[in-house]
Coordinates of C-alpha atoms and ligand atoms in Angstrom, one line a residue:
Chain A
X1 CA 23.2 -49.1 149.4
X2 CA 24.8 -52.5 149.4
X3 CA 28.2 -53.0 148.1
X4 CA 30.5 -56.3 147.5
X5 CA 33.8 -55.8 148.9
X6 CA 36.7 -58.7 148.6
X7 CA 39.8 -59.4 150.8
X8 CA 42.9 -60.8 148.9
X9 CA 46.6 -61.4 149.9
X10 CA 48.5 -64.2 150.1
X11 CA 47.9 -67.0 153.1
X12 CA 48.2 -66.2 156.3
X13 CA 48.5 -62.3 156.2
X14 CA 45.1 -61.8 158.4
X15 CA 43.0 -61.2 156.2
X16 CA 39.9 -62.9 157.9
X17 CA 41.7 -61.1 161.4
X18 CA 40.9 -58.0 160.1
X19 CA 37.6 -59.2 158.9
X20 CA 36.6 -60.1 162.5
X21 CA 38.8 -57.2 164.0
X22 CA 36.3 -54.9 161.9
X23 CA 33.2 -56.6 161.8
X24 CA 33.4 -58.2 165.3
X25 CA 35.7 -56.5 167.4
X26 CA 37.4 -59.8 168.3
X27 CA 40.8 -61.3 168.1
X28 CA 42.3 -64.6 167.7
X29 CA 46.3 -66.1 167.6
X30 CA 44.7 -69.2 166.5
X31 CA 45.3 -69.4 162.6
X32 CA 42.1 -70.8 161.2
X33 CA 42.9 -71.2 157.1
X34 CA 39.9 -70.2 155.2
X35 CA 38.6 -72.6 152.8
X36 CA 37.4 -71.4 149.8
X37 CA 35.6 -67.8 150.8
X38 CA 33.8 -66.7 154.2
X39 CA 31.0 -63.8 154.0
X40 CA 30.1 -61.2 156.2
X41 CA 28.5 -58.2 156.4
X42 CA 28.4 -54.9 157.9
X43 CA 26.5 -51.7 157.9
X44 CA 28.8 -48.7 157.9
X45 CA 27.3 -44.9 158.5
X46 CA 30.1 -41.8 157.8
X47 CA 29.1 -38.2 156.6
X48 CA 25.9 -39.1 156.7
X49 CA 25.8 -42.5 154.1
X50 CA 24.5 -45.5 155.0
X51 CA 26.5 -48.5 153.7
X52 CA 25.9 -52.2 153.9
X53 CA 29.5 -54.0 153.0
X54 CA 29.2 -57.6 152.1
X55 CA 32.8 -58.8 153.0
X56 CA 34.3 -61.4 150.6
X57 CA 37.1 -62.9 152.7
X58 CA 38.8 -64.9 149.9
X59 CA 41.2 -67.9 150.9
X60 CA 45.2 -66.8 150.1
X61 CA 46.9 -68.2 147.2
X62 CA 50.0 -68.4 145.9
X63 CA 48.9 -68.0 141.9
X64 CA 45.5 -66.8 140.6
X65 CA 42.8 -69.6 140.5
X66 CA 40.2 -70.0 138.3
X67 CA 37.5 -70.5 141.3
X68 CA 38.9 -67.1 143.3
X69 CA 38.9 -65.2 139.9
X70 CA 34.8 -66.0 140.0
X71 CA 34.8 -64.8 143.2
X72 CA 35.7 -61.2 142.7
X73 CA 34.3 -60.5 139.8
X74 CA 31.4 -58.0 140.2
X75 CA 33.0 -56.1 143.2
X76 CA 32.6 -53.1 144.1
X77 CA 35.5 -52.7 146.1
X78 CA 39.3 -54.3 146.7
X79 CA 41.4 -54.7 150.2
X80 CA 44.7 -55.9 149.2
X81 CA 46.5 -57.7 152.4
X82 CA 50.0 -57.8 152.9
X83 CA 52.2 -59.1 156.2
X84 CA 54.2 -56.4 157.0
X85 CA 56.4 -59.3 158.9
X86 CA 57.2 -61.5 155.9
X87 CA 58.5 -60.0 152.1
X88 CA 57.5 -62.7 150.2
X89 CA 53.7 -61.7 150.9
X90 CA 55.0 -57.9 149.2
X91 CA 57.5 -59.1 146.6
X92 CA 55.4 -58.9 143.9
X93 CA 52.7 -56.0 144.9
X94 CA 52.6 -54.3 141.7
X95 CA 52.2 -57.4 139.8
X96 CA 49.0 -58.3 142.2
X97 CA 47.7 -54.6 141.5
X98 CA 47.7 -54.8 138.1
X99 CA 46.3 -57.6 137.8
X100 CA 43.5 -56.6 140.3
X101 CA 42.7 -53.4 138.3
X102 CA 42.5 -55.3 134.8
X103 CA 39.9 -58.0 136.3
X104 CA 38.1 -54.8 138.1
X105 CA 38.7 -51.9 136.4
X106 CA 35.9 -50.0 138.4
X107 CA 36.4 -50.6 141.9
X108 CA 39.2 -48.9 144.0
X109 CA 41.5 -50.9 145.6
X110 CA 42.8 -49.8 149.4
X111 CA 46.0 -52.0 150.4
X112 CA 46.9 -52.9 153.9
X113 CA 50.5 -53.7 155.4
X114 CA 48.9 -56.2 158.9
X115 CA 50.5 -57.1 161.7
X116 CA 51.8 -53.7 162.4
X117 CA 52.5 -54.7 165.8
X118 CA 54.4 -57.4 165.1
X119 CA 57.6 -54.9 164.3
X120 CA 59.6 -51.9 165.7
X121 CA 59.4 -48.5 164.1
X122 CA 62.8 -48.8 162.1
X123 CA 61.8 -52.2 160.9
X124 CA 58.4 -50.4 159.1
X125 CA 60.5 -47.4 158.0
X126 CA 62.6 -49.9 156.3
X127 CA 59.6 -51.6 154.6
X128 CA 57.7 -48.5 153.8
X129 CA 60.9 -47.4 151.6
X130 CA 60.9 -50.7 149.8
X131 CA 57.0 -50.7 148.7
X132 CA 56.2 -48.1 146.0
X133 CA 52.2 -47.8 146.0
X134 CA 50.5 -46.1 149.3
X135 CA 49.6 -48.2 151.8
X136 CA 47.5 -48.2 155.4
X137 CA 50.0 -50.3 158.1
X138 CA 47.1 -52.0 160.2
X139 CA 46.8 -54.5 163.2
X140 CA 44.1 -57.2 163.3
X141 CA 45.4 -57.6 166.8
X142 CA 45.2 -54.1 167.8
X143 CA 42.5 -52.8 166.1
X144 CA 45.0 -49.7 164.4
X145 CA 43.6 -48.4 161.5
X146 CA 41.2 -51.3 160.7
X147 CA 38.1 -49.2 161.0
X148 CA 39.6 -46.6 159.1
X149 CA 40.4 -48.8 155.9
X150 CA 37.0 -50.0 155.5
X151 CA 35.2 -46.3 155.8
X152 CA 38.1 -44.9 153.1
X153 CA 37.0 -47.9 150.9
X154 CA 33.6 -47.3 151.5
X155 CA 33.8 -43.4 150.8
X156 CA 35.6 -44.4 147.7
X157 CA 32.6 -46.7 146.2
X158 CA 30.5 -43.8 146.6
Chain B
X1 CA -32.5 -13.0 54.1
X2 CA -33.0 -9.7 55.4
X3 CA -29.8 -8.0 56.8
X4 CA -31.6 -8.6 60.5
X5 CA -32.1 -12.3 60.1
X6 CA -29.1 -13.1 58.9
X7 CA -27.4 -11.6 61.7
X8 CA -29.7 -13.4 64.4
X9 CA -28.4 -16.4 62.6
X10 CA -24.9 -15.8 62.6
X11 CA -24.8 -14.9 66.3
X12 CA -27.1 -18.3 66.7
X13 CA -24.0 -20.0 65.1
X14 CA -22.0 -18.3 66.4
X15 CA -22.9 -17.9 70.5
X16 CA -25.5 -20.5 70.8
X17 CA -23.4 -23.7 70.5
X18 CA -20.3 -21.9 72.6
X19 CA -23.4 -21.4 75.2
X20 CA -23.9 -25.0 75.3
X21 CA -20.3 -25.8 75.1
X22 CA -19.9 -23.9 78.1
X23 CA -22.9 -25.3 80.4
X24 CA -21.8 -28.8 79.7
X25 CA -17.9 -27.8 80.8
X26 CA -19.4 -26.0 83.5
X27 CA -21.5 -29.2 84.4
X28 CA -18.4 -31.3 84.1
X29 CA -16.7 -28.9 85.9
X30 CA -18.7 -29.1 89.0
X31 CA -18.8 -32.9 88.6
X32 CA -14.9 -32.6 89.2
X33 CA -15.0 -30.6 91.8
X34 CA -17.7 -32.5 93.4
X35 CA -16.2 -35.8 92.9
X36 CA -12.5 -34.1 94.2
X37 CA -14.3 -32.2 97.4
X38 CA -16.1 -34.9 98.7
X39 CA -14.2 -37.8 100.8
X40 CA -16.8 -40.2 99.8
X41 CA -16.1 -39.8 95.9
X42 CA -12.8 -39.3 96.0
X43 CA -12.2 -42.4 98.1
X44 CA -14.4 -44.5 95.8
X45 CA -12.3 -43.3 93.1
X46 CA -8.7 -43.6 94.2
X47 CA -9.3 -46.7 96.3
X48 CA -9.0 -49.4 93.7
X49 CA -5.7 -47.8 92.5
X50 CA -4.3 -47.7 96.3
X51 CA -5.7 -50.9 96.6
X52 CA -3.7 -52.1 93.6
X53 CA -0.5 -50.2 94.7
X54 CA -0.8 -51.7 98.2
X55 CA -1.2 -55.1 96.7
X56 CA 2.2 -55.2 94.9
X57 CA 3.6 -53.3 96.9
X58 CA 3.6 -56.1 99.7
X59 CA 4.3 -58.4 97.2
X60 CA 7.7 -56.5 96.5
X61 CA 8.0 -55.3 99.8
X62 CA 10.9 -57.9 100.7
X63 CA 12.6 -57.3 97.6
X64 CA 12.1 -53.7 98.2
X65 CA 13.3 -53.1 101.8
X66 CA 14.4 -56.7 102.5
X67 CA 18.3 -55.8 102.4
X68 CA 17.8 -51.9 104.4
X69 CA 15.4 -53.8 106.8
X70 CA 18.1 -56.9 107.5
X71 CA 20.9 -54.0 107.9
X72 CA 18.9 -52.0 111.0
X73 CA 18.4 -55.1 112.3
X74 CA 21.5 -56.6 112.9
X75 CA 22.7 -53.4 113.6
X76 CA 20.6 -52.8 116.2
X77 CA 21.2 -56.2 117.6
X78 CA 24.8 -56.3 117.7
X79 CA 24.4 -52.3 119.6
X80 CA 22.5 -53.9 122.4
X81 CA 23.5 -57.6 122.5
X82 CA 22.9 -57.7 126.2
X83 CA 19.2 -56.5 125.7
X84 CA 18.4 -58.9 123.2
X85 CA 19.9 -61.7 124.6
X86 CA 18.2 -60.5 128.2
X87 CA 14.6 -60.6 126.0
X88 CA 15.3 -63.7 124.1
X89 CA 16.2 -66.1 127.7
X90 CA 13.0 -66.3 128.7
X91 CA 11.5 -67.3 125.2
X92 CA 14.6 -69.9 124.9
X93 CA 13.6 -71.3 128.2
X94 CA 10.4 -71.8 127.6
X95 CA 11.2 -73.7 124.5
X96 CA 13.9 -75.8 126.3
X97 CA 11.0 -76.3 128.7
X98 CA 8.6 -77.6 126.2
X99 CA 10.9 -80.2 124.7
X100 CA 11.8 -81.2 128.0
X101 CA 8.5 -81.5 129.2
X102 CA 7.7 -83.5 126.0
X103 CA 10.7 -85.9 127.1
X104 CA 9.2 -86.7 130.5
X105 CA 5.8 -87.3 129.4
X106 CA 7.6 -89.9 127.6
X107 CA 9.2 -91.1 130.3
X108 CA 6.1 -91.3 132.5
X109 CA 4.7 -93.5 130.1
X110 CA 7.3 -95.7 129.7
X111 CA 7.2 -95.8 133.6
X112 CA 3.1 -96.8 133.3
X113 CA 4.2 -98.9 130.7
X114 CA 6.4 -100.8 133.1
X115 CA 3.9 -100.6 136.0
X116 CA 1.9 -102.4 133.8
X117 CA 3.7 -105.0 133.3
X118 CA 5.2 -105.4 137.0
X119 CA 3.4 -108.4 138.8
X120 CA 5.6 -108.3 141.8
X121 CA 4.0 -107.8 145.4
X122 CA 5.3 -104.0 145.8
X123 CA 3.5 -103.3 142.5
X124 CA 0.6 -104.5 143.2
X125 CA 0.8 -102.5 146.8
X126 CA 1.5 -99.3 145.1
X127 CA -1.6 -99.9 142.5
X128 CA -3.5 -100.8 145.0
X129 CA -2.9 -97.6 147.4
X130 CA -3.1 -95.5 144.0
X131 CA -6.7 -96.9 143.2
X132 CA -7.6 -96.1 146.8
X133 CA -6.2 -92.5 146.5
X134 CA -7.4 -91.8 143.0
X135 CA -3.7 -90.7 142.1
X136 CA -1.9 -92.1 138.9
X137 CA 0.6 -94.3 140.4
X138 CA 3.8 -92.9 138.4
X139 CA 2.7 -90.1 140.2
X140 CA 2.7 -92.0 143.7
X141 CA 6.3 -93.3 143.0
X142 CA 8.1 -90.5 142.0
X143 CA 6.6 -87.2 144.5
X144 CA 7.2 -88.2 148.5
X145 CA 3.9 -87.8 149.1
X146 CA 4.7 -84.2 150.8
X147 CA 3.0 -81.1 149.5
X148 CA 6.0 -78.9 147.8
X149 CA 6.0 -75.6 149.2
X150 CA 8.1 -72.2 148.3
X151 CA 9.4 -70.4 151.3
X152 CA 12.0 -68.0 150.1
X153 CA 13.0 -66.1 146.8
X154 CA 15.8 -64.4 146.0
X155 CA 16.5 -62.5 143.3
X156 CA 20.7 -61.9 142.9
X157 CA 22.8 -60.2 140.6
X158 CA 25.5 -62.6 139.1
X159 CA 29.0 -62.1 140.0
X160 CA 28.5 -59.6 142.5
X161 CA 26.0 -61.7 144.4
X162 CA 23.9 -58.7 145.3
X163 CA 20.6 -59.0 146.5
X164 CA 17.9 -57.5 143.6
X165 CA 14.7 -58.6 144.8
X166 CA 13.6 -61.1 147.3
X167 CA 10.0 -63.3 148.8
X168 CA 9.7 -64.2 152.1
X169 CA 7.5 -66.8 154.1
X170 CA 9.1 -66.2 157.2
X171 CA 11.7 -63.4 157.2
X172 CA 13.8 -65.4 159.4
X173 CA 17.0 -65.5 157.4
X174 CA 19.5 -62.2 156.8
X175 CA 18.9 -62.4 153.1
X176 CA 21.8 -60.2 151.9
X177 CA 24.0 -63.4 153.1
X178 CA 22.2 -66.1 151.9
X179 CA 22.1 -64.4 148.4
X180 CA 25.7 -63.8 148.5
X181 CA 26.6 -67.5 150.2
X182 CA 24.5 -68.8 147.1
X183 CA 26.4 -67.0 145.0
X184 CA 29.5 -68.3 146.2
X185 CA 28.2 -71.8 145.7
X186 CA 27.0 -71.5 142.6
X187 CA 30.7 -69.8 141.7
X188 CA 32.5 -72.6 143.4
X189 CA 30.3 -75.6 142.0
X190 CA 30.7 -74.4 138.3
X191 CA 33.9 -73.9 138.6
X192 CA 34.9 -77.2 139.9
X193 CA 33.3 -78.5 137.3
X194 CA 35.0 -76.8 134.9
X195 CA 31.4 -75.2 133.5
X196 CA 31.5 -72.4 131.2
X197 CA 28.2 -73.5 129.8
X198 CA 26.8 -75.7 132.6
X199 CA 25.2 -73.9 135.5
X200 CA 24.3 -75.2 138.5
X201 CA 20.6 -75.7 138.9
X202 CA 19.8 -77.0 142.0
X203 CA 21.0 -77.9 145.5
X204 CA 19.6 -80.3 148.3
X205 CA 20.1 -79.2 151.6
X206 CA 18.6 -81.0 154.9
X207 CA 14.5 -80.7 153.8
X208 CA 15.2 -77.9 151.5
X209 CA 15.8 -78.0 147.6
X210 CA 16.9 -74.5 146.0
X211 CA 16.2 -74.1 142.5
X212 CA 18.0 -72.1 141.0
X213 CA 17.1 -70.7 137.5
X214 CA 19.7 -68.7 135.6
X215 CA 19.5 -65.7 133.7
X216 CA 22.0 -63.9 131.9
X217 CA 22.9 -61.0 134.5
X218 CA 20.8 -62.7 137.0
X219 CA 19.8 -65.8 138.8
X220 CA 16.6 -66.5 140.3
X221 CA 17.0 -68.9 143.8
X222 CA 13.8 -71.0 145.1
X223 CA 14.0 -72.6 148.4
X224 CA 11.4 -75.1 148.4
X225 CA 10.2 -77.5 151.1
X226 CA 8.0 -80.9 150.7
X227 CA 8.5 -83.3 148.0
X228 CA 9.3 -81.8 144.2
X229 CA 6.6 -82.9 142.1
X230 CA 6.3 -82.7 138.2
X231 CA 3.8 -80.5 138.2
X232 CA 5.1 -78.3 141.2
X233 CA 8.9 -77.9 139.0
X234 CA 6.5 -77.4 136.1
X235 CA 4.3 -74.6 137.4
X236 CA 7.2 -73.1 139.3
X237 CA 9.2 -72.6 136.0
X238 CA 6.5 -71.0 134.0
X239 CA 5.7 -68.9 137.1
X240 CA 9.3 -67.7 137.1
X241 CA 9.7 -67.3 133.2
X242 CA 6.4 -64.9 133.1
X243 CA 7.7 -62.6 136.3
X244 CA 11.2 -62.4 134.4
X245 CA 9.8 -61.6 131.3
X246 CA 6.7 -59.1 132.6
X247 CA 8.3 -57.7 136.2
X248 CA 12.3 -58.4 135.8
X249 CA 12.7 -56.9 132.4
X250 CA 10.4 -53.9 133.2
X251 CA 12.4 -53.0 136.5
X252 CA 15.7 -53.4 135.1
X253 CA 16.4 -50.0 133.9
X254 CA 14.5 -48.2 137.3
X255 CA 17.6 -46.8 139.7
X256 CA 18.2 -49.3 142.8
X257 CA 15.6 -48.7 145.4
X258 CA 13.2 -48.7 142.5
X259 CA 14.0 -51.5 140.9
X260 CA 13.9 -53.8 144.3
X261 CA 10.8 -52.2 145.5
X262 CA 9.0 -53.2 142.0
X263 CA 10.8 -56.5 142.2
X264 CA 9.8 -57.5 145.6
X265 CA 6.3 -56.4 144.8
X266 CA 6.2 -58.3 141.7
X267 CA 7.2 -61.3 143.5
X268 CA 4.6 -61.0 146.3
X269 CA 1.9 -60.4 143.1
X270 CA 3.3 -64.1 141.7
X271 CA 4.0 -66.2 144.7
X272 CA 2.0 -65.1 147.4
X273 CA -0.9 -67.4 146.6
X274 CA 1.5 -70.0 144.3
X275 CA 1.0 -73.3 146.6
X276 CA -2.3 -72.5 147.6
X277 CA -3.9 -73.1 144.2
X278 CA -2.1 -76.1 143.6
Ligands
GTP1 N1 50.2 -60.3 165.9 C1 49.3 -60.3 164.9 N2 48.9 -61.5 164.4 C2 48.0 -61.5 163.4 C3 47.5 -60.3 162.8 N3 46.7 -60.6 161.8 C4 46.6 -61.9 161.8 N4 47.4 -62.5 162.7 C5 47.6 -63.9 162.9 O1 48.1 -64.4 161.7 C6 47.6 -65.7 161.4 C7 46.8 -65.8 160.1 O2 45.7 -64.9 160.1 P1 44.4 -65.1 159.2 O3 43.6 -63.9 159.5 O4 43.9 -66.4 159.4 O5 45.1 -65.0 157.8 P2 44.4 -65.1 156.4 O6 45.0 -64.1 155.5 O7 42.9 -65.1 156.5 O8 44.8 -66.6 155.9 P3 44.2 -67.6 154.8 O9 42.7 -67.6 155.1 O10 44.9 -68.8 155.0 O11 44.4 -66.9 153.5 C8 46.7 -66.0 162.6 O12 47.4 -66.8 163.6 C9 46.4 -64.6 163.2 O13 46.2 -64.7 164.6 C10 48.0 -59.0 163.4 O14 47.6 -57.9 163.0 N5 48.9 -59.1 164.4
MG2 MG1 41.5 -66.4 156.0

């Protein structure tokens, strides 16, 4: 079973850190904008399934583009990035959402606060209070919770 | 006349002629019955009236059920748009293929034309080396003199760029990406370009030239090697128009594993021997 999943956020969140957290176990400080959209892939086994992800790691934006629209149509599945470390990238979360679910209405969207390690405990109490919608706090650096995202999106494609 | 003979003579008029009467119903009788119990008879008979009915009946027919025939139609076309239109692509191709076709023959012999009227030295080399190889010389100048070969298909969804079928020479590749990096391209290129109604058709890379033929819910990607001939594009495109119409359209409705398992077999039926007949 072979399923199109998408990264978007704004730039610099980590999207294509978590991408190479999950896919390759690896890590890199270097920041490495993506151009345009990078693909990988990844077989993923949990209660039995078998699931090959085709990652769309989509370059940030500031406003929706007509080239990144054409890149997720047709997915089966949305990671929603945010930096846990800067508000701007959260600010408008529910606007993003919304947006996401009219352009996909079928495919479920799992949203991730990254760089978890960046801040203290009372700094992501104070952030969790001020974001509405549920939300996994990851780190591509770490590895915390990375996994975990993709094999709740992927049991939720089912 | 005795009392006797009178009354022979009144039953004579009397029975006799209802005796007669009665055979000949009975005769007609069995006629009808004959002529009603037997296929042959009865056919004979009602034919030419069917036959008549039949006639004007096709004659009226469009007046008849013209305007109840026109209704189911359109109804039925505009309840499964995305069928019809799936059906009618290859059948517009092929005539977008014919009146192209019919514009490069054209072309060729406008280029003949001007061979034939080119004196200069490379002319004369390249009519020359044509004579020697027996091939028609527009033929010489535009192929590269390499034998065009196919070495991967892929068959891909649109928009989700998901592999749906795919042909392979060499297996050397992770498919799954390259249909989705196509995809990608393709997305990227008609966007930059601003085309809702141009797709992107081909792409050079290094020795390799993908074709790419588009469908409505699907696009069809040809990695070919060698020089791209005329005839090669040529064959190619009816090759690929048939296995839509015959193998694509057949497997569309099977459930996933299906579908790619009749796909790839399909393709291996079409292309497996495609350059070697050439
Ligand atoms: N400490 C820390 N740094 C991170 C984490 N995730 C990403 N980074 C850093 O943040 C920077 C941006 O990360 P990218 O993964 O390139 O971000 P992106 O969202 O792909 O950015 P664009 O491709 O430009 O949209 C890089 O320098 C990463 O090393 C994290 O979880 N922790
Ligand atoms: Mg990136």
């Amino acid at each position: 079973m072979n399923k199109k999943v998408i990264l978007v956020g704004h730039f610099g969140v980590g999207k294509t850190s978590v991408v190479q957290q999950f896919v390759y176990s690896k890590f890199s400080e270097k920041y490495l904008t993506t151009i345009g959209v990078k693909i990988d892939k990844k077989l993923v086994k949990f209660d039995g399934y078998q699931m090959t992800l085709l990652i769309w790691d989509i370059a940030g934006e500031t406003e929706q583009n007509s080239v990144s629209k054409s890149y997720k149509l047709g997915s089966h599945g949305i990671i929603y990035v945010f930096d846990l470390t800067r508000p701007s990238t959260y600010e408008n979360l529910e606007g993003q959402i919304e947006y996401l679910k009219t352009l996909l209405p079928n495919a479920p969207i799992q949203i991730l606060g990254n760089k978890k390690d960046l801040i203290s405990e009372e700094e992501f109490n104070s952030v969790k209070e001020s974001i509405t919608l549920p939300f996994k706090a990851t780190s591509a650096k770490t590895g915390e919770h990375v996994e975990e995202a993709f094999i709740d999106l992927a049991k939720a494609m089912l | 006349m005795s009392k006797g003979l009178a009354f022979d003579k009144l039953r004579e008029i009397l029975l006799e002629k209802d005796w007669e009467e009665r055979e000949e119903f009975a005769q007609k009788l069995s006629d009808l019955d004959d002529q009603l119990n037997s296929r042959n008879r009865l056919e004979e008979k009602i034919q030419p009236i069917l036959d008549d009915e039949r006639e004007s009946l096709r004659h009226r027919f469009p007046d008849l059920f013209g305007p109840q025939i026109t209704e189911t139609i359109s109804k039925q076309i505009r309840e499964s748009q995305d069928e019809v239109v799936e059906a009618l692509y290859p059948i517009l191709g092929r005539m977008i293929k014919k009146y192209i076709t019919s514009e490069i023959e054209k072309l060729s012999e406008k280029v003949d034309e001007q061979m034939k009227l080119a004196f200069s030295w490379e002319a004369w080399k390249i009519r020359i080396k044509a004579w020697f190889t027996g091939t028609p010389q527009k033929n010489m100048i535009i192929s590269k003199l390499i034998e065009p070969k196919i070495e991967e298909i892929f068959i891909v969804e649109k928009q989700s760029g998901m592999l749906m079928g795919s042909f392979s020479k060499n297996h050397s590749v992770d498919q799954d990406m390259i249909a989705a990096m196509l995809t990608a391209i393709k997305a990227f290129v008609e966007d930059a370009f601003k085309g809702e109604t141009q797709e992107l058709d081909s792409i050079d890379y290094d020795n390799y030239k993908i074709v790419i033929k588009n469908f409505k819910s699907f696009f069809i990607a040809v990695v070919t090697s060698g020089g791209m001939s005329m005839a090669f594009r040529d064959k190619l495109d009816d090759t690929l128009l048939d296995f839509a119409e015959k193998v694509l359209r057949k497997a569309k409705d099977a459930d996933e594993e299906v579908k790619q398992e009749r796909i790839t077999s399909g393709l291996e039926q079409y292309f497996d021997n495609f350059d070697k007949n050439e």
